[in-house]
Amino acid sequence: MESVPWIIKPYLSSLKVENIRPLQETSGSSHTQSTSFNVLDIGRVVYHPPKTGDRTSPTLLEIPLTLPSRSVIQLSFEFEKMFLKYTEHPPDAQRGWDLPGGVLTPISTDPSVPSRLPRMYTPPLLADLATPDFSMPYNVILLSGSLLALLFGMTFNMLTRRFVLVPSS
């Protein structure tokens, strides 16, 4: 089960499950082999996208897999990073966004194995999104304030200065 924040839009059409298992040792060396096999039943995939226009609710993606024992799988899909409004950025926007890890809940079909096995969690990720230059409003305020002060100073000087004719000698 994966809870994907609204800032990531997954493409389920690119969902790929790949089995990576070690080959049997031959001549004293161990190699890894990458083969694709069907462990995914598309009809049982649960996908709850965020509500249209809602920029707070996450996407829920639950993918039941049938795995042989001692197998290692790699699950991947393509995604799109959403653009944020300037008010939606966290205070440390240059760091990125934390994406929570997925939850693996094993369910055994063997009656000799206890039904409640411990959950496993994948490591969290850090998503780097497009970040605006937050110093730009500060620079605009400084420049416009300086121009306004210069204009006010020249106008005030022209209005308050007394012009006197100096006789020529």
Coordinates of C-alpha atoms in Angstrom, one line a residue:
M1 CA 0.0 0.0 0.0
E2 CA 1.4 3.4 -1.0
S3 CA 0.1 6.8 0.0
V4 CA 1.4 9.2 -2.6
P5 CA 1.1 13.0 -1.8
W6 CA -0.9 15.1 -4.2
I7 CA 2.3 16.7 -5.5
I8 CA 3.1 13.5 -7.4
K9 CA 0.8 12.3 -10.1
P10 CA 1.5 8.6 -10.9
Y11 CA 0.8 7.0 -14.3
L12 CA -0.6 3.6 -13.7
S13 CA -0.2 2.7 -17.4
S14 CA 3.6 2.5 -16.8
L15 CA 3.3 0.2 -13.7
K16 CA 6.0 -2.4 -14.0
V17 CA 6.7 -5.3 -11.6
E18 CA 10.1 -7.0 -12.1
N19 CA 11.5 -10.1 -10.4
I20 CA 15.2 -9.9 -9.5
R21 CA 16.4 -13.2 -8.2
P22 CA 20.0 -14.6 -7.8
L23 CA 21.0 -17.3 -10.3
Q24 CA 22.1 -20.7 -9.0
E25 CA 25.9 -20.6 -8.4
T26 CA 27.8 -22.0 -11.3
S27 CA 31.6 -22.3 -11.3
G28 CA 31.9 -20.3 -8.0
S29 CA 30.4 -17.0 -9.1
S30 CA 27.0 -15.5 -8.4
H31 CA 25.2 -13.3 -10.9
T32 CA 21.9 -11.5 -10.8
Q33 CA 19.2 -12.1 -13.4
S34 CA 16.4 -9.8 -14.2
T35 CA 13.3 -11.5 -15.6
S36 CA 9.7 -10.3 -15.9
F37 CA 6.9 -12.6 -14.7
N38 CA 3.2 -12.2 -14.0
V39 CA 2.6 -11.7 -10.3
L40 CA 0.2 -8.8 -10.7
D41 CA -3.5 -9.2 -11.0
I42 CA -4.7 -5.9 -12.5
G43 CA -8.3 -6.6 -11.4
R44 CA -7.3 -6.4 -7.7
V45 CA -5.3 -3.2 -7.8
V46 CA -7.0 -0.5 -5.7
Y47 CA -6.4 3.1 -6.8
H48 CA -8.0 6.1 -5.2
P49 CA -6.9 9.3 -7.0
P50 CA -7.2 12.7 -5.2
K51 CA -10.4 14.6 -5.7
T52 CA -10.5 16.9 -8.7
G53 CA -9.1 20.3 -7.8
D54 CA -8.2 19.2 -4.3
R55 CA -4.6 20.0 -3.6
T56 CA -4.4 18.4 -0.2
S57 CA -5.7 14.8 -0.3
P58 CA -3.1 12.0 -1.3
T59 CA -3.4 9.2 -3.8
L60 CA -3.9 5.8 -2.4
L61 CA -2.4 2.9 -4.4
E62 CA -2.8 -0.7 -3.2
I63 CA -1.2 -3.4 -5.3
P64 CA -1.7 -7.1 -4.2
L65 CA 1.1 -9.3 -5.5
T66 CA 1.5 -13.1 -5.4
L67 CA 5.2 -13.8 -4.9
P68 CA 7.1 -17.0 -4.8
S69 CA 9.3 -17.6 -1.7
R70 CA 12.7 -16.0 -1.6
S71 CA 11.9 -13.6 -4.4
V72 CA 13.0 -10.0 -4.8
I73 CA 10.8 -7.7 -6.8
Q74 CA 11.2 -4.2 -8.1
L75 CA 8.0 -2.2 -8.5
S76 CA 8.2 1.0 -10.6
F77 CA 5.9 3.5 -12.4
E78 CA 6.4 6.8 -14.1
F79 CA 5.1 10.0 -12.5
E80 CA 4.7 13.7 -13.0
K81 CA 5.7 16.4 -10.5
M82 CA 3.0 19.0 -10.0
F83 CA 3.7 22.7 -9.9
L84 CA 3.0 24.4 -6.6
K85 CA 1.6 27.9 -6.0
Y86 CA 4.0 30.2 -4.2
T87 CA 1.9 30.0 -1.0
E88 CA 2.1 26.2 -0.9
H89 CA 5.9 25.9 -0.6
P90 CA 7.2 25.0 2.8
P91 CA 9.7 27.4 4.6
D92 CA 12.6 25.3 3.4
A93 CA 11.5 24.9 -0.2
Q94 CA 15.0 24.3 -1.6
R95 CA 15.2 21.0 0.4
G96 CA 12.3 19.3 -1.4
W97 CA 9.3 17.3 -0.3
D98 CA 9.4 14.2 1.8
L99 CA 7.5 11.3 0.2
P100 CA 6.4 8.6 2.7
G101 CA 7.6 5.1 2.2
G102 CA 5.3 2.3 1.0
V103 CA 3.9 -0.3 3.4
L104 CA 4.3 -4.0 2.7
T105 CA 1.8 -6.2 4.5
P106 CA 2.6 -9.9 4.0
I107 CA -0.3 -12.3 4.0
S108 CA 0.6 -16.0 4.1
T109 CA -1.5 -18.7 2.3
D110 CA 0.4 -21.4 4.3
P111 CA -1.7 -22.5 7.4
S112 CA 1.4 -23.3 9.4
V113 CA 2.6 -19.7 9.2
P114 CA 1.0 -17.2 11.6
S115 CA -1.6 -15.0 9.9
R116 CA -0.3 -11.7 11.4
L117 CA 3.2 -11.1 10.0
P118 CA 5.0 -7.9 10.7
R119 CA 4.6 -5.0 8.3
M120 CA 7.6 -3.8 6.4
Y121 CA 8.2 -0.2 5.2
T122 CA 10.2 1.0 2.3
P123 CA 12.5 3.9 2.8
P124 CA 11.1 7.4 2.3
L125 CA 12.1 9.5 -0.7
L126 CA 12.9 13.2 -1.3
A127 CA 11.2 14.8 -4.3
D128 CA 12.8 17.8 -5.8
L129 CA 10.2 20.1 -7.3
A130 CA 10.5 23.3 -9.3
T131 CA 11.2 26.1 -6.8
P132 CA 10.7 29.8 -7.6
D133 CA 13.2 32.4 -6.7
F134 CA 11.8 33.7 -3.4
S135 CA 14.3 36.6 -3.3
M136 CA 12.6 38.3 -6.3
P137 CA 9.8 40.0 -4.3
Y138 CA 12.3 41.3 -1.9
N139 CA 14.4 42.8 -4.8
V140 CA 11.3 44.3 -6.3
I141 CA 10.3 45.9 -3.0
L142 CA 13.8 47.3 -2.5
L143 CA 14.0 48.7 -6.1
S144 CA 10.6 50.3 -6.1
G145 CA 11.1 51.7 -2.6
S146 CA 14.4 53.3 -3.6
L147 CA 12.9 54.8 -6.8
L148 CA 10.0 56.2 -4.7
A149 CA 12.4 57.7 -2.2
L150 CA 14.5 59.3 -5.0
L151 CA 11.3 60.8 -6.6
F152 CA 10.0 62.1 -3.3
G153 CA 13.4 63.6 -2.4
M154 CA 13.7 65.5 -5.7
T155 CA 10.0 66.7 -5.6
F156 CA 10.4 67.8 -1.9
N157 CA 13.6 69.6 -2.8
M158 CA 12.0 71.5 -5.7
L159 CA 8.9 72.5 -3.6
T160 CA 10.8 73.7 -0.5
R161 CA 13.9 75.4 -2.1
R162 CA 13.8 79.2 -2.3
F163 CA 15.1 80.5 -5.6
V164 CA 16.9 83.8 -5.2
L165 CA 18.4 86.0 -8.0
V166 CA 22.0 86.7 -7.3
P167 CA 23.0 90.1 -8.7
S168 CA 25.9 90.0 -11.1
S169 CA 29.0 92.0 -10.2

